[in-house]
Tab-separated table of C-alpha atoms in Angstrom:
chain	number	residue	atom	x	y	z
U	25	MET	CA	0.115	0.018	0.058
U	26	LYS	CA	1.618	3.339	-1.239
U	27	ALA	CA	1.978	6.066	1.266
U	28	ALA	CA	-0.198	9.197	0.500
U	29	LYS	CA	1.668	12.648	-0.556
U	30	ILE	CA	1.426	14.855	2.312
U	31	PRO	CA	2.733	18.246	2.756
U	32	PRO	CA	5.907	17.926	4.893
U	33	ASP	CA	4.571	20.497	7.476
U	34	ALA	CA	1.461	18.663	7.812
U	35	PRO	CA	0.807	17.127	11.492
U	36	VAL	CA	1.362	13.498	11.649
U	37	THR	CA	-2.115	11.460	12.064
U	38	LEU	CA	-3.536	8.561	11.135
U	39	GLU	CA	-6.878	7.929	9.527
U	40	PRO	CA	-8.707	4.786	8.700
U	41	MET	CA	-7.941	3.168	5.389
U	42	PRO	CA	-10.976	3.512	2.974
U	43	LEU	CA	-12.917	0.566	2.662
U	44	GLY	CA	-16.227	0.036	0.403
U	45	GLU	CA	-19.073	-2.261	1.143
U	46	LEU	CA	-18.415	-6.107	0.980
U	47	PRO	CA	-19.580	-7.883	-2.180
U	48	ALA	CA	-23.100	-9.184	-2.025
U	49	THR	CA	-21.621	-12.801	-1.718
U	50	PRO	CA	-18.161	-12.309	-0.683
U	51	LYS	CA	-15.697	-15.111	-0.902
U	52	VAL	CA	-14.444	-16.645	2.522
U	53	SER	CA	-11.228	-18.145	3.531
U	54	ILE	CA	-10.491	-20.019	6.692
U	55	ALA	CA	-6.776	-20.185	7.437
U	56	THR	CA	-5.265	-22.614	9.907
U	57	ILE	CA	-1.844	-23.961	10.753
U	58	CYS	CA	-1.168	-27.154	12.099
U	59	PHE	CA	2.345	-28.770	13.994
U	60	ASN	CA	1.881	-32.134	15.365
U	61	TYR	CA	-1.815	-31.630	16.094
U	62	GLY	CA	-3.093	-34.327	14.010
U	63	ARG	CA	-5.112	-35.773	16.691
U	64	PHE	CA	-7.140	-32.384	16.762
U	65	LEU	CA	-7.258	-31.738	13.054
U	66	PRO	CA	-10.513	-33.841	12.367
U	67	GLU	CA	-12.654	-32.118	14.654
U	68	CYS	CA	-11.392	-28.829	13.627
U	69	LEU	CA	-11.926	-29.396	9.944
U	70	ASP	CA	-15.416	-30.716	10.695
U	71	SER	CA	-16.476	-27.620	12.581
U	72	CYS	CA	-15.151	-25.756	9.343
U	73	LEU	CA	-17.188	-27.921	7.099
U	74	ALA	CA	-20.181	-27.422	9.161
U	75	GLN	CA	-20.850	-23.490	8.663
U	76	THR	CA	-24.256	-22.208	7.948
U	77	VAL	CA	-22.548	-20.023	5.198
U	78	PRO	CA	-20.079	-22.344	3.683
U	79	ALA	CA	-16.385	-21.379	3.446
U	80	ASP	CA	-14.883	-21.166	-0.236
U	81	GLN	CA	-11.550	-22.139	0.780
U	82	ILE	CA	-10.238	-23.728	4.097
U	83	VAL	CA	-6.182	-23.380	3.930
U	84	VAL	CA	-4.262	-25.649	6.340
U	85	VAL	CA	-0.689	-25.492	6.616
U	86	ASN	CA	1.200	-28.451	7.901
U	87	ASP	CA	4.113	-26.940	9.516
U	88	GLY	CA	6.614	-29.875	9.095
U	89	SER	CA	4.519	-32.136	11.394
U	90	THR	CA	6.172	-35.389	12.386
U	91	ASP	CA	2.834	-37.187	13.567
U	92	ASP	CA	-0.098	-38.013	11.149
U	93	THR	CA	-1.219	-34.732	10.306
U	94	ALA	CA	-0.055	-34.971	6.819
U	95	GLN	CA	-1.975	-38.346	6.249
U	96	VAL	CA	-5.055	-36.646	8.010
U	97	LEU	CA	-4.948	-33.569	6.039
U	98	ASP	CA	-4.504	-35.224	2.632
U	99	ASP	CA	-7.281	-37.580	3.409
U	100	TYR	CA	-9.722	-34.547	4.248
U	101	ALA	CA	-8.436	-32.768	1.057
U	102	ALA	CA	-9.198	-35.743	-0.999
U	103	ARG	CA	-12.804	-35.705	-0.006
U	104	PHE	CA	-13.653	-32.030	0.217
U	105	PRO	CA	-12.293	-29.838	-2.540
U	106	GLN	CA	-12.507	-26.562	-0.546
U	107	ILE	CA	-9.717	-27.522	1.640
U	108	LEU	CA	-6.193	-26.638	0.434
U	109	PRO	CA	-3.423	-28.699	2.188
U	110	ILE	CA	-0.019	-26.985	2.215
U	111	HIS	CA	3.090	-28.977	3.493
U	112	GLN	CA	6.033	-27.090	4.359
U	113	ARG	CA	9.316	-27.588	6.534
U	114	ASN	CA	8.801	-26.418	10.175
U	115	GLY	CA	9.302	-22.611	10.129
U	116	GLY	CA	7.279	-21.748	13.235
U	117	MET	CA	3.882	-20.281	14.126
U	118	CYS	CA	4.200	-16.979	12.352
U	119	ASP	CA	6.042	-18.286	9.293
U	120	ALA	CA	3.296	-20.925	8.733
U	121	THR	CA	0.599	-17.969	9.370
U	122	ASN	CA	2.236	-16.006	6.610
U	123	THR	CA	1.973	-19.198	4.282
U	124	ALA	CA	-1.615	-19.690	5.064
U	125	LEU	CA	-2.558	-15.965	4.737
U	126	ALA	CA	-0.639	-15.582	1.558
U	127	ALA	CA	-2.591	-18.742	0.072
U	128	SER	CA	-6.073	-17.492	1.170
U	129	THR	CA	-7.911	-15.734	-1.532
U	130	GLY	CA	-11.152	-14.794	0.232
U	131	ASP	CA	-12.570	-11.341	0.509
U	132	VAL	CA	-12.717	-12.205	4.218
U	133	VAL	CA	-10.204	-14.426	6.080
U	134	LEU	CA	-11.046	-16.147	9.138
U	135	LEU	CA	-8.236	-17.377	11.483
U	136	LEU	CA	-8.302	-20.486	13.594
U	137	ASP	CA	-5.987	-22.695	15.620
U	138	VAL	CA	-6.113	-26.186	14.661
U	139	ASP	CA	-6.854	-27.244	18.268
U	140	ASP	CA	-9.677	-24.856	18.490
U	141	LEU	CA	-13.493	-25.354	17.057
U	142	ILE	CA	-15.830	-22.816	15.478
U	143	ALA	CA	-19.701	-22.495	15.801
U	144	PRO	CA	-21.636	-23.225	12.905
U	145	GLU	CA	-22.691	-19.660	12.430
U	146	ARG	CA	-19.232	-18.050	12.744
U	147	ILE	CA	-18.766	-17.125	9.041
U	148	GLU	CA	-22.499	-15.908	9.068
U	149	LYS	CA	-21.856	-13.817	12.012
U	150	VAL	CA	-18.599	-12.383	10.795
U	151	LEU	CA	-20.116	-11.238	7.504
U	152	ASP	CA	-23.165	-9.686	9.397
U	153	ALA	CA	-20.599	-7.877	11.578
U	154	LEU	CA	-18.605	-6.575	8.746
U	155	ARG	CA	-21.568	-5.205	7.001
U	156	ARG	CA	-22.687	-3.008	9.982
U	157	ARG	CA	-21.161	0.238	10.429
U	158	VAL	CA	-19.259	1.031	13.708
U	159	ASP	CA	-19.363	4.709	14.853
U	160	GLY	CA	-20.280	5.505	11.176
U	161	ARG	CA	-17.455	3.542	9.554
U	162	ILE	CA	-17.095	0.298	7.844
U	163	PRO	CA	-15.100	-2.005	9.878
U	164	GLY	CA	-12.182	-3.869	8.348
U	165	TRP	CA	-11.893	-6.834	10.968
U	166	THR	CA	-13.788	-8.473	13.561
U	167	HIS	CA	-12.935	-10.138	16.885
U	168	ASN	CA	-15.444	-12.454	18.918
U	169	ALA	CA	-15.716	-14.184	22.320
U	170	LEU	CA	-14.167	-17.644	22.881
U	171	GLN	CA	-15.450	-20.311	25.091
U	172	ARG	CA	-12.743	-21.971	27.005
U	173	PHE	CA	-13.021	-25.757	27.488
U	174	SER	CA	-11.031	-28.823	28.213
U	175	GLU	CA	-11.663	-32.694	28.098
U	176	GLY	CA	-14.693	-33.317	30.474
U	177	ARG	CA	-15.205	-29.539	31.065
U	178	PRO	CA	-17.145	-27.871	28.516
U	179	HIS	CA	-17.443	-24.501	30.086
U	180	LEU	CA	-14.353	-22.931	31.553
U	181	GLY	CA	-15.280	-19.311	31.050
U	182	LEU	CA	-14.985	-16.774	28.231
U	183	ALA	CA	-11.664	-15.409	26.830
U	184	PRO	CA	-10.579	-12.678	26.349
U	185	TYR	CA	-11.523	-11.021	29.575
U	186	TYR	CA	-12.621	-7.391	29.424
U	187	PRO	CA	-13.510	-5.266	32.540
U	188	GLY	CA	-17.348	-4.827	32.520
U	189	GLY	CA	-17.594	-7.353	29.748
U	190	ARG	CA	-17.633	-4.934	26.920
U	191	ALA	CA	-14.886	-5.156	24.401
U	192	PRO	CA	-13.508	-2.321	22.513
U	193	GLU	CA	-14.589	-1.825	18.946
U	194	GLY	CA	-14.384	0.956	16.305
U	195	TRP	CA	-11.451	3.321	15.316
U	196	LEU	CA	-9.179	2.840	18.156
U	197	ALA	CA	-6.032	4.090	16.601
U	198	ALA	CA	-5.787	6.960	19.046
U	199	GLU	CA	-6.253	4.859	22.006
U	200	THR	CA	-3.621	2.339	21.031
U	201	LEU	CA	-1.065	5.018	20.253
U	202	LYS	CA	-1.816	6.720	23.526
U	203	ALA	CA	-1.336	3.519	25.302
U	204	ALA	CA	1.388	1.979	23.230
U	205	SER	CA	-0.560	-1.248	23.350
U	206	CYS	CA	-3.703	-2.434	21.703
U	207	PRO	CA	-6.997	-2.258	23.553
U	208	VAL	CA	-8.272	-5.422	21.674
U	209	LEU	CA	-7.127	-8.699	23.131
U	210	ALA	CA	-8.290	-11.232	20.690
U	211	LEU	CA	-6.473	-14.558	20.295
U	212	THR	CA	-5.922	-15.836	17.034
U	213	SER	CA	-9.084	-17.964	16.461
U	214	GLY	CA	-11.313	-15.053	17.272
U	215	LEU	CA	-9.940	-12.863	14.561
U	216	ALA	CA	-11.389	-12.283	11.098
U	217	LEU	CA	-10.093	-9.662	8.663
U	218	ARG	CA	-11.024	-8.328	5.200
U	219	ARG	CA	-8.329	-8.982	2.490
U	220	GLU	CA	-7.527	-5.193	2.048
U	221	VAL	CA	-6.469	-5.092	5.681
U	222	LEU	CA	-4.497	-8.258	5.386
U	223	LEU	CA	-2.699	-6.850	2.349
U	224	ALA	CA	-2.043	-3.519	4.035
U	225	ILE	CA	-0.459	-5.344	6.883
U	226	GLY	CA	1.801	-7.349	4.991
U	227	PRO	CA	3.789	-10.407	6.085
U	228	LEU	CA	4.356	-10.864	9.846
U	229	ASP	CA	7.592	-11.063	11.560
U	230	ALA	CA	8.165	-14.745	11.300
U	231	HIS	CA	10.919	-15.061	14.220
U	232	ARG	CA	9.980	-17.680	16.549
U	233	VAL	CA	9.516	-15.453	19.658
U	234	MET	CA	6.820	-13.388	18.017
U	235	SER	CA	3.189	-14.097	18.184
U	236	GLN	CA	0.706	-13.610	15.281
U	237	ASP	CA	-2.395	-12.595	17.111
U	238	LEU	CA	-0.565	-9.477	18.740
U	239	GLN	CA	0.861	-8.474	15.500
U	240	LEU	CA	-2.503	-8.802	13.539
U	241	CYS	CA	-4.492	-6.845	16.141
U	242	THR	CA	-2.099	-4.124	16.665
U	243	ALA	CA	-1.514	-3.366	12.916
U	244	ALA	CA	-5.385	-3.856	12.181
U	245	THR	CA	-6.202	-1.546	15.086
U	246	LEU	CA	-3.848	1.118	13.331
U	247	LEU	CA	-5.547	0.416	9.954
U	248	SER	CA	-9.052	0.218	10.270
U	249	PRO	CA	-12.236	0.220	12.746
U	250	SER	CA	-13.178	-3.205	14.369
U	251	ALA	CA	-16.339	-4.906	15.047
U	252	TRP	CA	-16.851	-6.938	18.270
U	253	ILE	CA	-19.079	-9.864	18.259
U	254	PRO	CA	-19.942	-10.785	21.743
U	255	GLU	CA	-21.190	-14.244	21.042
U	256	PRO	CA	-18.575	-17.099	21.621
U	257	LEU	CA	-18.022	-18.234	18.171
U	258	THR	CA	-14.927	-20.105	18.976
U	259	ARG	CA	-14.206	-22.876	21.197
U	260	TYR	CA	-10.801	-22.447	22.761
U	261	ARG	CA	-9.186	-25.608	23.813
U	262	VAL	CA	-7.307	-25.725	27.148
U	263	HIS	CA	-5.059	-28.755	27.113
U	264	GLY	CA	-1.594	-29.816	28.477
U	265	ALA	CA	0.095	-29.381	25.214
U	266	ALA	CA	-0.899	-25.659	24.998
U	267	ALA	CA	-0.606	-24.740	28.792
U	268	THR	CA	1.913	-22.224	29.820
U	269	LYS	CA	4.561	-23.858	31.997
U	270	GLY	CA	7.028	-21.665	33.788
U	271	ALA	CA	5.937	-18.579	31.875
U	272	MET	CA	7.213	-15.193	33.735
U	273	VAL	CA	8.899	-17.271	36.532
U	274	SER	CA	12.304	-17.941	34.780
U	275	ALA	CA	14.897	-15.591	33.389
U	276	GLU	CA	14.628	-17.408	29.955
U	277	HIS	CA	10.980	-16.852	29.554
U	278	VAL	CA	11.104	-13.266	30.544
U	279	LYS	CA	14.098	-12.563	28.264
U	280	ALA	CA	12.218	-14.016	25.330
U	281	SER	CA	9.365	-11.865	26.195
U	282	ARG	CA	11.343	-8.812	26.480
U	283	GLN	CA	13.075	-9.688	23.012
U	284	ARG	CA	9.523	-10.219	21.455
U	285	ALA	CA	8.630	-6.802	22.694
U	286	ALA	CA	11.599	-5.323	21.243
U	287	ARG	CA	11.042	-7.088	17.775
U	288	PHE	CA	7.508	-6.132	17.786
U	289	ASP	CA	8.292	-2.519	18.453
U	290	THR	CA	10.510	-2.540	15.290
U	291	TRP	CA	8.038	-4.353	13.172
U	292	LEU	CA	5.448	-2.038	14.187
U	293	ARG	CA	7.365	1.164	13.540
U	294	ALA	CA	7.874	0.010	10.063
U	295	GLN	CA	4.300	-0.773	9.567
U	296	LEU	CA	3.448	2.802	10.695
U	297	GLU	CA	6.239	4.213	8.264
U	298	ARG	CA	4.652	2.388	5.337
U	299	ARG	CA	1.327	3.808	6.306
U	300	ARG	CA	3.001	7.312	6.416
U	301	PRO	CA	6.548	8.774	6.645
U	302	GLY	CA	7.135	9.909	10.080
U	303	ALA	CA	4.262	8.097	11.603
U	304	SER	CA	6.484	5.836	13.548
U	305	SER	CA	6.906	9.043	15.754
U	306	LEU	CA	3.509	8.449	17.039
U	307	TRP	CA	4.584	5.198	18.825
U	308	ARG	CA	6.265	5.604	22.258
U	309	PRO	CA	9.857	4.583	22.536
U	310	LEU	CA	10.262	1.192	24.483
U	311	GLU	CA	11.842	3.002	27.401
U	312	ASP	CA	8.749	4.894	27.846
U	313	GLN	CA	6.536	1.829	28.065
U	314	GLY	CA	5.518	0.388	31.607
U	315	GLY	CA	5.224	-3.194	30.325
U	316	TYR	CA	8.905	-3.048	28.899
U	317	LEU	CA	10.099	-1.358	32.049
U	318	TRP	CA	8.722	-4.228	34.169
U	319	LEU	CA	10.201	-6.902	31.836
U	320	SER	CA	13.539	-5.215	32.180
U	321	PHE	CA	13.155	-5.358	35.861
U	322	LEU	CA	11.852	-8.825	35.943
U	323	GLU	CA	14.738	-10.104	33.607
U	324	ARG	CA	17.402	-8.659	35.757
U	325	TRP	CA	15.963	-9.896	39.144
U	326	LEU	CA	15.172	-13.570	37.983
U	327	SER	CA	18.665	-13.644	36.407
U	328	GLY	CA	20.459	-13.062	39.638
U	329	GLN	CA	21.196	-9.492	39.290
U	330	GLY	CA	19.343	-8.317	42.077
U	331	LYS	CA	16.118	-6.305	42.769
U	332	ASP	CA	16.597	-2.813	40.898
U	333	LEU	CA	14.008	-1.032	43.091
U	334	GLY	CA	14.288	2.060	41.123
U	335	LEU	CA	13.391	0.361	37.982
U	336	LEU	CA	10.691	-1.316	39.630
U	337	ARG	CA	9.352	1.885	41.016
U	338	ARG	CA	9.330	3.311	37.359
U	339	ALA	CA	7.174	0.465	36.354
U	340	LEU	CA	4.941	0.693	39.056
U	341	LEU	CA	4.314	4.423	38.870
U	342	HIS	CA	4.261	4.405	35.043
U	343	PRO	CA	0.939	5.734	33.702
U	344	ASP	CA	0.505	2.677	31.550
U	345	THR	CA	0.455	0.564	34.735
U	346	ARG	CA	-1.599	3.007	36.818
U	347	GLN	CA	-4.083	3.424	34.124
U	348	GLY	CA	-3.977	-0.274	32.774
U	349	PRO	CA	-6.020	-3.125	33.439
U	350	ARG	CA	-6.384	-4.146	37.164
U	351	GLN	CA	-4.739	-7.570	36.724
U	352	TYR	CA	-1.674	-5.906	35.222
U	353	ARG	CA	-1.192	-3.846	38.449
U	354	ILE	CA	-2.015	-6.751	40.842
U	355	TYR	CA	0.672	-8.872	39.080
U	356	TYR	CA	3.279	-5.909	38.890
U	357	TYR	CA	2.997	-5.342	42.627
U	358	GLY	CA	3.996	-8.822	43.156
U	359	GLY	CA	7.614	-7.505	42.389
U	360	LEU	CA	7.580	-6.370	46.058
U	361	LEU	CA	7.442	-9.943	47.179
U	362	PRO	CA	10.400	-12.262	48.009
U	363	ARG	CA	11.624	-13.925	44.915
U	364	SER	CA	10.196	-17.472	46.329
U	365	LEU	CA	6.943	-15.953	46.843
U	366	PHE	CA	6.859	-14.287	43.629
U	367	VAL	CA	7.412	-17.408	41.750
U	368	SER	CA	4.499	-18.993	43.553
U	369	TYR	CA	2.317	-16.146	42.874
U	370	SER	CA	3.154	-16.035	39.304
U	371	GLU	CA	2.579	-19.658	38.828
U	372	LEU	CA	-1.135	-19.104	40.434
U	373	ILE	CA	-1.598	-16.132	37.800
U	374	PHE	CA	-0.249	-17.927	34.720
U	375	GLY	CA	-0.854	-21.733	35.601
U	376	ALA	CA	-3.909	-23.585	35.690
U	377	SER	CA	-5.355	-24.891	39.195
U	378	PRO	CA	-8.371	-25.596	41.019
U	379	LEU	CA	-7.725	-22.354	43.175
U	380	LYS	CA	-7.454	-20.348	40.163
U	381	SER	CA	-10.633	-21.632	38.923
U	382	LEU	CA	-12.265	-20.676	41.981
U	383	LEU	CA	-10.539	-17.240	41.981
U	384	ARG	CA	-12.211	-16.685	38.436
U	385	LYS	CA	-15.597	-17.399	39.745
U	386	LEU	CA	-15.149	-15.077	42.808
U	387	LEU	CA	-13.896	-12.426	40.380
U	388	GLY	CA	-16.944	-12.962	38.080
U	389	ARG	CA	-14.676	-14.134	35.113
U	390	THR	CA	-16.256	-17.457	34.252
């Protein structure tokens, strides 16, 4: 997407990319990737094939799986011509997502993790949402609620969590730039984007530390208004293979998170410059972002360099922290605890346990 010619003395601002109405019968693609999740693939594909508005194309990238993924995928593709199988060497989540999106030809592309399922009306509801104006504007993408479930436990609560139960929607660029953080917390399986928005975003940073949902959500927020669909149109599977183990309680995990923040910062600045020269100045430096300060403190502390109370104080008093979600503030203040207690505290927050389920119920998050 070419940057518009703007007078050099004009103030740097962002405006939504122009979008027309969807075609009367838009072509729809579903894009998913699979790495050693062959056991989940049939149920996932069955949910894609059971839509009230059929998908024109279901792109599945087998990212170098060593289980039975290739056999299962090829068997489905032989029976259902709308399924496009792509087999490639393992490149990681974002690399495989780039492949899936590049192969998707739909006017609208729904994303889906292969261990998740979609409700029969997801395509229908996404198209309806993309046709309604939000704050007088045509949305270029949607995000929907997800119903968490596990084996034998069909209702583990909705995700993502938004205080008050109301998710942000509309043209959120100013809010995103002010906070240096996207207010939409959508997971991959809750995202759907118009082709024009995907083309404007371009390839994701395919480094293995990166996550595709953060890149897509933030870039889309700075390009186009979004529409929120409160119905849980996706079933998000919670299972041992996907559980986060040790996250944010070891220097290794924290270092990876900080590196991811730095790579994301570079990628997003390039996105803004493609939109308009000088627009990267609208995104605050990493050293002026509360979350990055916290990660820097945590990495030093957990790697044995001691507790930098000055850095912790900057993170706790930063406007991003004080004005951000309550759960972030609760977590950051754990930095005041002794290290052994902080580790247990973090495992409670990021892990899965009966106590955490009870706390979710008490906080009204189920």
